[in-house]
mmCIF file with all atom_site columns, C-alpha atoms in Angstrom:
data_model
loop_
_atom_site.group_PDB
_atom_site.id
_atom_site.type_symbol
_atom_site.label_atom_id
_atom_site.label_alt_id
_atom_site.label_comp_id
_atom_site.label_asym_id
_atom_site.label_entity_id
_atom_site.label_seq_id
_atom_site.pdbx_PDB_ins_code
_atom_site.Cartn_x
_atom_site.Cartn_y
_atom_site.Cartn_z
_atom_site.occupancy
_atom_site.B_iso_or_equiv
_atom_site.pdbx_formal_charge
_atom_site.auth_seq_id
_atom_site.auth_comp_id
_atom_site.auth_asym_id
_atom_site.auth_atom_id
_atom_site.pdbx_PDB_model_num
ATOM 1   C CA . UNK L 1 1   ? -1.119 -82.804  -146.638 1.00 41.00 ? 170 UNK L CA 1
ATOM 2   C CA . UNK L 1 2   ? -3.719 -85.626  -145.790 1.00 45.00 ? 171 UNK L CA 1
ATOM 3   C CA . UNK L 1 3   ? -4.119 -85.098  -141.486 1.00 48.00 ? 172 UNK L CA 1
ATOM 4   C CA . UNK L 1 4   ? -2.080 -88.183  -140.371 1.00 51.00 ? 173 UNK L CA 1
ATOM 5   C CA . UNK L 1 5   ? -4.311 -91.773  -139.568 1.00 57.00 ? 174 UNK L CA 1
ATOM 6   C CA . UNK L 1 6   ? -2.742 -91.502  -136.063 1.00 63.00 ? 175 UNK L CA 1
ATOM 7   C CA . UNK L 1 7   ? -2.223 -89.376  -133.294 1.00 70.00 ? 176 UNK L CA 1
ATOM 8   C CA . UNK L 1 8   ? 1.400  -89.222  -132.145 1.00 70.00 ? 177 UNK L CA 1
ATOM 9   C CA . UNK L 1 9   ? -0.336 -89.529  -128.856 1.00 74.00 ? 178 UNK L CA 1
ATOM 10  C CA . UNK L 1 10  ? -2.257 -92.688  -130.111 1.00 80.00 ? 179 UNK L CA 1
ATOM 11  C CA . UNK L 1 11  ? 1.243  -94.526  -131.771 1.00 80.00 ? 180 UNK L CA 1
ATOM 12  C CA . UNK L 1 12  ? 3.446  -93.707  -128.155 1.00 83.00 ? 181 UNK L CA 1
ATOM 13  C CA . UNK L 1 13  ? -0.278 -95.986  -126.283 1.00 85.00 ? 182 UNK L CA 1
ATOM 14  C CA . UNK L 1 14  ? 0.602  -98.182  -129.286 1.00 84.00 ? 183 UNK L CA 1
ATOM 15  C CA . UNK L 1 15  ? 4.001  -98.350  -128.288 1.00 85.00 ? 184 UNK L CA 1
ATOM 16  C CA . UNK L 1 16  ? 3.577  -98.671  -125.020 1.00 86.00 ? 185 UNK L CA 1
ATOM 17  C CA . UNK L 1 17  ? 1.314  -102.104 -124.787 1.00 86.00 ? 186 UNK L CA 1
ATOM 18  C CA . UNK L 1 18  ? 3.465  -103.378 -127.286 1.00 85.00 ? 187 UNK L CA 1
ATOM 19  C CA . UNK L 1 19  ? 6.791  -103.289 -125.264 1.00 85.00 ? 188 UNK L CA 1
ATOM 20  C CA . UNK L 1 20  ? 4.553  -103.861 -122.265 1.00 86.00 ? 189 UNK L CA 1
ATOM 21  C CA . UNK L 1 21  ? 3.790  -107.393 -123.719 1.00 84.00 ? 190 UNK L CA 1
ATOM 22  C CA . UNK L 1 22  ? 7.496  -108.213 -124.691 1.00 83.00 ? 191 UNK L CA 1
ATOM 23  C CA . UNK L 1 23  ? 9.247  -109.868 -121.937 1.00 84.00 ? 192 UNK L CA 1
ATOM 24  C CA . UNK L 1 24  ? 12.335 -110.592 -123.384 1.00 87.00 ? 193 UNK L CA 1
ATOM 25  C CA . UNK L 1 25  ? 15.901 -108.160 -123.915 1.00 89.00 ? 194 UNK L CA 1
ATOM 26  C CA . UNK L 1 26  ? 16.038 -109.358 -127.725 1.00 90.00 ? 195 UNK L CA 1
ATOM 27  C CA . UNK L 1 27  ? 12.306 -108.578 -128.212 1.00 87.00 ? 196 UNK L CA 1
ATOM 28  C CA . UNK L 1 28  ? 12.430 -105.368 -126.514 1.00 88.00 ? 197 UNK L CA 1
ATOM 29  C CA . UNK L 1 29  ? 15.475 -103.939 -129.166 1.00 91.00 ? 198 UNK L CA 1
ATOM 30  C CA . UNK L 1 30  ? 13.231 -105.716 -132.165 1.00 90.00 ? 199 UNK L CA 1
ATOM 31  C CA . UNK L 1 31  ? 10.462 -103.468 -130.743 1.00 88.00 ? 200 UNK L CA 1
ATOM 32  C CA . UNK L 1 32  ? 13.072 -100.201 -130.608 1.00 89.00 ? 201 UNK L CA 1
ATOM 33  C CA . UNK L 1 33  ? 14.555 -101.329 -133.868 1.00 92.00 ? 202 UNK L CA 1
ATOM 34  C CA . UNK L 1 34  ? 10.860 -101.688 -135.744 1.00 89.00 ? 203 UNK L CA 1
ATOM 35  C CA . UNK L 1 35  ? 10.135 -98.305  -134.096 1.00 89.00 ? 204 UNK L CA 1
ATOM 36  C CA . UNK L 1 36  ? 12.994 -96.309  -135.313 1.00 91.00 ? 205 UNK L CA 1
ATOM 37  C CA . UNK L 1 37  ? 12.084 -97.583  -138.967 1.00 91.00 ? 206 UNK L CA 1
ATOM 38  C CA . UNK L 1 38  ? 8.253  -97.134  -138.276 1.00 87.00 ? 207 UNK L CA 1
ATOM 39  C CA . UNK L 1 39  ? 9.810  -93.013  -137.277 1.00 87.00 ? 208 UNK L CA 1
ATOM 40  C CA . UNK L 1 40  ? 12.554 -92.842  -140.159 1.00 89.00 ? 209 UNK L CA 1
ATOM 41  C CA . UNK L 1 41  ? 9.464  -93.137  -143.101 1.00 86.00 ? 210 UNK L CA 1
ATOM 42  C CA . UNK L 1 42  ? 6.881  -91.297  -141.154 1.00 83.00 ? 211 UNK L CA 1
ATOM 43  C CA . UNK L 1 43  ? 9.874  -88.662  -140.960 1.00 83.00 ? 212 UNK L CA 1
ATOM 44  C CA . UNK L 1 44  ? 10.469 -89.126  -144.576 1.00 82.00 ? 213 UNK L CA 1
ATOM 45  C CA . UNK L 1 45  ? 7.205  -89.188  -146.062 1.00 79.00 ? 214 UNK L CA 1
ATOM 46  C CA . UNK L 1 46  ? 6.356  -86.002  -144.181 1.00 77.00 ? 215 UNK L CA 1
ATOM 47  C CA . UNK L 1 47  ? 9.713  -84.520  -145.046 1.00 76.00 ? 216 UNK L CA 1
ATOM 48  C CA . UNK L 1 48  ? 8.375  -85.071  -149.033 1.00 71.00 ? 217 UNK L CA 1
ATOM 49  C CA . UNK L 1 49  ? 4.816  -84.028  -148.557 1.00 72.00 ? 218 UNK L CA 1
ATOM 50  C CA . UNK L 1 50  ? 5.620  -80.272  -147.255 1.00 73.00 ? 219 UNK L CA 1
ATOM 51  C CA . UNK L 1 51  ? 3.833  -77.563  -150.203 1.00 78.00 ? 220 UNK L CA 1
ATOM 52  C CA . UNK L 1 52  ? 6.504  -75.732  -152.051 1.00 79.00 ? 221 UNK L CA 1
ATOM 53  C CA . UNK L 1 53  ? 7.121  -72.312  -151.588 1.00 85.00 ? 222 UNK L CA 1
ATOM 54  C CA . UNK L 1 54  ? 5.068  -70.192  -154.623 1.00 89.00 ? 223 UNK L CA 1
ATOM 55  C CA . UNK L 1 55  ? 7.268  -69.748  -157.798 1.00 89.00 ? 224 UNK L CA 1
ATOM 56  C CA . UNK L 1 56  ? 7.956  -65.972  -158.102 1.00 91.00 ? 225 UNK L CA 1
ATOM 57  C CA . UNK L 1 57  ? 7.454  -65.551  -162.139 1.00 91.00 ? 226 UNK L CA 1
ATOM 58  C CA . UNK L 1 58  ? 8.329  -62.069  -162.117 1.00 92.00 ? 227 UNK L CA 1
ATOM 59  C CA . UNK L 1 59  ? 11.364 -62.936  -160.051 1.00 91.00 ? 228 UNK L CA 1
ATOM 60  C CA . UNK L 1 60  ? 12.443 -65.561  -162.278 1.00 90.00 ? 229 UNK L CA 1
ATOM 61  C CA . UNK L 1 61  ? 11.941 -63.634  -165.183 1.00 90.00 ? 230 UNK L CA 1
ATOM 62  C CA . UNK L 1 62  ? 14.034 -60.979  -164.374 1.00 90.00 ? 231 UNK L CA 1
ATOM 63  C CA . UNK L 1 63  ? 17.444 -63.339  -163.244 1.00 90.00 ? 232 UNK L CA 1
ATOM 64  C CA . UNK L 1 64  ? 16.298 -66.019  -166.096 1.00 89.00 ? 233 UNK L CA 1
ATOM 65  C CA . UNK L 1 65  ? 16.850 -63.137  -168.794 1.00 88.00 ? 234 UNK L CA 1
ATOM 66  C CA . UNK L 1 66  ? 14.495 -64.811  -170.963 1.00 90.00 ? 235 UNK L CA 1
ATOM 67  C CA . UNK L 1 67  ? 11.265 -63.568  -170.249 1.00 90.00 ? 236 UNK L CA 1
ATOM 68  C CA . UNK L 1 68  ? 9.597  -64.838  -172.735 1.00 92.00 ? 237 UNK L CA 1
ATOM 69  C CA . UNK L 1 69  ? 10.538 -68.640  -171.951 1.00 92.00 ? 238 UNK L CA 1
ATOM 70  C CA . UNK L 1 70  ? 9.566  -68.261  -168.357 1.00 91.00 ? 239 UNK L CA 1
ATOM 71  C CA . UNK L 1 71  ? 6.466  -67.288  -169.673 1.00 93.00 ? 240 UNK L CA 1
ATOM 72  C CA . UNK L 1 72  ? 5.961  -70.243  -171.827 1.00 93.00 ? 241 UNK L CA 1
ATOM 73  C CA . UNK L 1 73  ? 6.668  -72.445  -168.293 1.00 91.00 ? 242 UNK L CA 1
ATOM 74  C CA . UNK L 1 74  ? 4.157  -70.137  -166.492 1.00 92.00 ? 243 UNK L CA 1
ATOM 75  C CA . UNK L 1 75  ? 1.456  -71.236  -169.193 1.00 93.00 ? 244 UNK L CA 1
ATOM 76  C CA . UNK L 1 76  ? 2.235  -74.459  -169.148 1.00 93.00 ? 245 UNK L CA 1
ATOM 77  C CA . UNK L 1 77  ? 2.149  -75.312  -165.552 1.00 90.00 ? 246 UNK L CA 1
ATOM 78  C CA . UNK L 1 78  ? -1.171 -73.009  -165.229 1.00 91.00 ? 247 UNK L CA 1
ATOM 79  C CA . UNK L 1 79  ? -2.493 -75.871  -168.169 1.00 92.00 ? 248 UNK L CA 1
ATOM 80  C CA . UNK L 1 80  ? -2.103 -79.179  -166.183 1.00 92.00 ? 249 UNK L CA 1
ATOM 81  C CA . UNK L 1 81  ? -4.792 -80.999  -165.149 1.00 90.00 ? 250 UNK L CA 1
ATOM 82  C CA . UNK L 1 82  ? -3.874 -83.701  -161.895 1.00 86.00 ? 251 UNK L CA 1
ATOM 83  C CA . UNK L 1 83  ? -6.004 -86.471  -162.180 1.00 86.00 ? 252 UNK L CA 1
ATOM 84  C CA . UNK L 1 84  ? -8.215 -86.699  -159.414 1.00 84.00 ? 253 UNK L CA 1
ATOM 85  C CA . UNK L 1 85  ? -7.209 -89.605  -156.535 1.00 79.00 ? 254 UNK L CA 1
ATOM 86  C CA . UNK L 1 86  ? -9.786 -91.501  -154.886 1.00 81.00 ? 255 UNK L CA 1
ATOM 87  C CA . UNK L 1 87  ? -7.904 -94.317  -153.548 1.00 81.00 ? 256 UNK L CA 1
ATOM 88  C CA . UNK L 1 88  ? -9.351 -95.921  -150.312 1.00 86.00 ? 257 UNK L CA 1
ATOM 89  C CA . UNK L 1 89  ? -5.759 -97.907  -149.191 1.00 87.00 ? 258 UNK L CA 1
ATOM 90  C CA . UNK L 1 90  ? -6.153 -95.768  -145.473 1.00 85.00 ? 259 UNK L CA 1
ATOM 91  C CA . UNK L 1 91  ? -9.567 -96.877  -145.030 1.00 87.00 ? 260 UNK L CA 1
ATOM 92  C CA . UNK L 1 92  ? -8.508 -100.606 -146.200 1.00 91.00 ? 261 UNK L CA 1
ATOM 93  C CA . UNK L 1 93  ? -5.387 -100.199 -143.768 1.00 91.00 ? 262 UNK L CA 1
ATOM 94  C CA . UNK L 1 94  ? -7.387 -99.272  -141.165 1.00 91.00 ? 263 UNK L CA 1
ATOM 95  C CA . UNK L 1 95  ? -9.588 -102.557 -141.399 1.00 93.00 ? 264 UNK L CA 1
ATOM 96  C CA . UNK L 1 96  ? -6.708 -104.792 -142.247 1.00 94.00 ? 265 UNK L CA 1
ATOM 97  C CA . UNK L 1 97  ? -4.868 -103.522 -139.269 1.00 93.00 ? 266 UNK L CA 1
ATOM 98  C CA . UNK L 1 98  ? -8.067 -103.645 -137.149 1.00 94.00 ? 267 UNK L CA 1
ATOM 99  C CA . UNK L 1 99  ? -7.972 -107.227 -138.076 1.00 94.00 ? 268 UNK L CA 1
ATOM 100 C CA . UNK L 1 100 ? -4.824 -107.471 -137.243 1.00 94.00 ? 269 UNK L CA 1
ATOM 101 C CA . UNK L 1 101 ? -5.099 -106.268 -133.561 1.00 94.00 ? 270 UNK L CA 1
ATOM 102 C CA . UNK L 1 102 ? -8.209 -108.465 -133.511 1.00 95.00 ? 271 UNK L CA 1
ATOM 103 C CA . UNK L 1 103 ? -6.258 -111.488 -133.810 1.00 96.00 ? 272 UNK L CA 1
ATOM 104 C CA . UNK L 1 104 ? -3.424 -110.601 -131.514 1.00 94.00 ? 273 UNK L CA 1
ATOM 105 C CA . UNK L 1 105 ? -5.664 -109.610 -128.739 1.00 95.00 ? 274 UNK L CA 1
ATOM 106 C CA . UNK L 1 106 ? -7.003 -113.024 -129.412 1.00 96.00 ? 275 UNK L CA 1
ATOM 107 C CA . UNK L 1 107 ? -3.432 -114.375 -129.305 1.00 96.00 ? 276 UNK L CA 1
ATOM 108 C CA . UNK L 1 108 ? -2.569 -112.583 -126.266 1.00 94.00 ? 277 UNK L CA 1
ATOM 109 C CA . UNK L 1 109 ? -5.390 -114.188 -124.244 1.00 95.00 ? 278 UNK L CA 1
ATOM 110 C CA . UNK L 1 110 ? -4.668 -117.832 -125.323 1.00 96.00 ? 279 UNK L CA 1
ATOM 111 C CA . UNK L 1 111 ? -0.776 -116.932 -124.207 1.00 96.00 ? 280 UNK L CA 1
ATOM 112 C CA . UNK L 1 112 ? -1.543 -115.319 -121.147 1.00 95.00 ? 281 UNK L CA 1
ATOM 113 C CA . UNK L 1 113 ? -4.139 -118.576 -120.372 1.00 96.00 ? 282 UNK L CA 1
ATOM 114 C CA . UNK L 1 114 ? -1.278 -120.976 -121.040 1.00 97.00 ? 283 UNK L CA 1
ATOM 115 C CA . UNK L 1 115 ? 0.918  -118.917 -118.849 1.00 96.00 ? 284 UNK L CA 1
ATOM 116 C CA . UNK L 1 116 ? -1.111 -119.239 -116.685 1.00 96.00 ? 285 UNK L CA 1
ATOM 117 C CA . UNK L 1 117 ? -1.442 -123.363 -116.865 1.00 97.00 ? 286 UNK L CA 1
ATOM 118 C CA . UNK L 1 118 ? 2.087  -123.399 -116.996 1.00 97.00 ? 287 UNK L CA 1
ATOM 119 C CA . UNK L 1 119 ? 2.621  -121.783 -114.180 1.00 97.00 ? 288 UNK L CA 1
ATOM 120 C CA . UNK L 1 120 ? 0.257  -124.240 -112.175 1.00 96.00 ? 289 UNK L CA 1
ATOM 121 C CA . UNK L 1 121 ? 1.958  -127.254 -113.477 1.00 96.00 ? 290 UNK L CA 1
ATOM 122 C CA . UNK L 1 122 ? 5.218  -125.674 -112.225 1.00 96.00 ? 291 UNK L CA 1
ATOM 123 C CA . UNK L 1 123 ? 3.967  -125.245 -109.374 1.00 95.00 ? 292 UNK L CA 1
ATOM 124 C CA . UNK L 1 124 ? 2.910  -128.310 -109.095 1.00 91.00 ? 293 UNK L CA 1
ATOM 125 C CA . UNK L 1 125 ? 5.981  -130.217 -110.608 1.00 91.00 ? 294 UNK L CA 1
ATOM 126 C CA . UNK L 1 126 ? 7.825  -127.517 -107.563 1.00 92.00 ? 295 UNK L CA 1
ATOM 127 C CA . UNK L 1 127 ? 5.257  -129.802 -105.323 1.00 89.00 ? 296 UNK L CA 1
ATOM 128 C CA . UNK L 1 128 ? 5.936  -132.877 -106.520 1.00 83.00 ? 297 UNK L CA 1
ATOM 129 C CA . UNK L 1 129 ? 9.903  -132.547 -105.930 1.00 88.00 ? 298 UNK L CA 1
ATOM 130 C CA . UNK L 1 130 ? 10.073 -130.892 -102.200 1.00 88.00 ? 299 UNK L CA 1
ATOM 131 C CA . UNK L 1 131 ? 8.108  -134.311 -101.451 1.00 84.00 ? 300 UNK L CA 1
ATOM 132 C CA . UNK L 1 132 ? 9.966  -136.636 -103.435 1.00 85.00 ? 301 UNK L CA 1
ATOM 133 C CA . UNK L 1 133 ? 12.018 -138.076 -101.048 1.00 86.00 ? 302 UNK L CA 1
ATOM 134 C CA . UNK L 1 134 ? 8.993  -139.115 -98.741  1.00 88.00 ? 303 UNK L CA 1
ATOM 135 C CA . UNK L 1 135 ? 6.154  -139.723 -100.859 1.00 84.00 ? 304 UNK L CA 1
ATOM 136 C CA . UNK L 1 136 ? 4.819  -142.927 -100.778 1.00 88.00 ? 305 UNK L CA 1
ATOM 137 C CA . UNK L 1 137 ? 3.578  -145.610 -103.844 1.00 88.00 ? 306 UNK L CA 1
ATOM 138 C CA . UNK L 1 138 ? -0.350 -144.851 -102.344 1.00 89.00 ? 307 UNK L CA 1
ATOM 139 C CA . UNK L 1 139 ? 0.277  -141.273 -102.580 1.00 86.00 ? 308 UNK L CA 1
ATOM 140 C CA . UNK L 1 140 ? 0.914  -141.991 -106.144 1.00 86.00 ? 309 UNK L CA 1
ATOM 141 C CA . UNK L 1 141 ? -1.413 -144.038 -107.362 1.00 89.00 ? 310 UNK L CA 1
ATOM 142 C CA . UNK L 1 142 ? -3.881 -141.497 -105.837 1.00 89.00 ? 311 UNK L CA 1
ATOM 143 C CA . UNK L 1 143 ? -2.885 -138.619 -108.028 1.00 86.00 ? 312 UNK L CA 1
ATOM 144 C CA . UNK L 1 144 ? -2.505 -141.055 -111.397 1.00 90.00 ? 313 UNK L CA 1
ATOM 145 C CA . UNK L 1 145 ? -4.869 -144.364 -111.266 1.00 92.00 ? 314 UNK L CA 1
ATOM 146 C CA . UNK L 1 146 ? -4.213 -145.402 -114.609 1.00 94.00 ? 315 UNK L CA 1
ATOM 147 C CA . UNK L 1 147 ? -0.627 -145.955 -113.608 1.00 92.00 ? 316 UNK L CA 1
ATOM 148 C CA . UNK L 1 148 ? -1.829 -147.875 -110.679 1.00 91.00 ? 317 UNK L CA 1
ATOM 149 C CA . UNK L 1 149 ? -3.673 -150.007 -113.127 1.00 93.00 ? 318 UNK L CA 1
ATOM 150 C CA . UNK L 1 150 ? -0.503 -150.853 -115.649 1.00 92.00 ? 319 UNK L CA 1
ATOM 151 C CA . UNK L 1 151 ? 1.840  -151.634 -112.231 1.00 90.00 ? 320 UNK L CA 1
ATOM 152 C CA . UNK L 1 152 ? -0.497 -153.999 -110.976 1.00 91.00 ? 321 UNK L CA 1
ATOM 153 C CA . UNK L 1 153 ? -1.524 -155.565 -114.776 1.00 92.00 ? 322 UNK L CA 1
ATOM 154 C CA . UNK L 1 154 ? 2.648  -155.897 -114.858 1.00 91.00 ? 323 UNK L CA 1
ATOM 155 C CA . UNK L 1 155 ? 2.515  -157.373 -111.931 1.00 90.00 ? 324 UNK L CA 1
ATOM 156 C CA . UNK L 1 156 ? -0.097 -160.347 -112.766 1.00 91.00 ? 325 UNK L CA 1
ATOM 157 C CA . UNK L 1 157 ? 1.710  -161.023 -116.042 1.00 90.00 ? 326 UNK L CA 1
ATOM 158 C CA . UNK L 1 158 ? 5.194  -160.792 -114.389 1.00 88.00 ? 327 UNK L CA 1
ATOM 159 C CA . UNK L 1 159 ? 6.748  -158.369 -116.068 1.00 85.00 ? 328 UNK L CA 1
ATOM 160 C CA . UNK L 1 160 ? 9.292  -156.841 -113.427 1.00 79.00 ? 329 UNK L CA 1
ATOM 161 C CA . UNK L 1 161 ? 11.608 -154.565 -115.513 1.00 70.00 ? 330 UNK L CA 1
#
């Protein structure tokens, strides 16, 4: 069997990173289900990939009562030529995963930046809410000069509502 593409330590570290980036309980449940499914696939592939024990032809000849037939099978199996497989799926998949990881890191950085913006906006809103009962129109217009211009324009046009 070929070497594992990803070691168990690398896989554990990768799952830990993924779990750390998820905040919701539902997200964590989905990640756990995905991890379980991936482990089941890995185990199934590993179980099927174990080499078989060599055939004991002499014992089989004795037990079968048909040594000529067993000898024909042995010769037939010995003459089987398996085609060489020069697949590069592992390398292609590794390249695709590398691209996906790069995209995920970009998206993660963008999400963290947006999270910081939203946190700042929430802090500003909380501050504005706290000042709501004591704020003056001058303070509002100082924060938003466009609003001041709009209000003055409406007053000049006589539009009060």
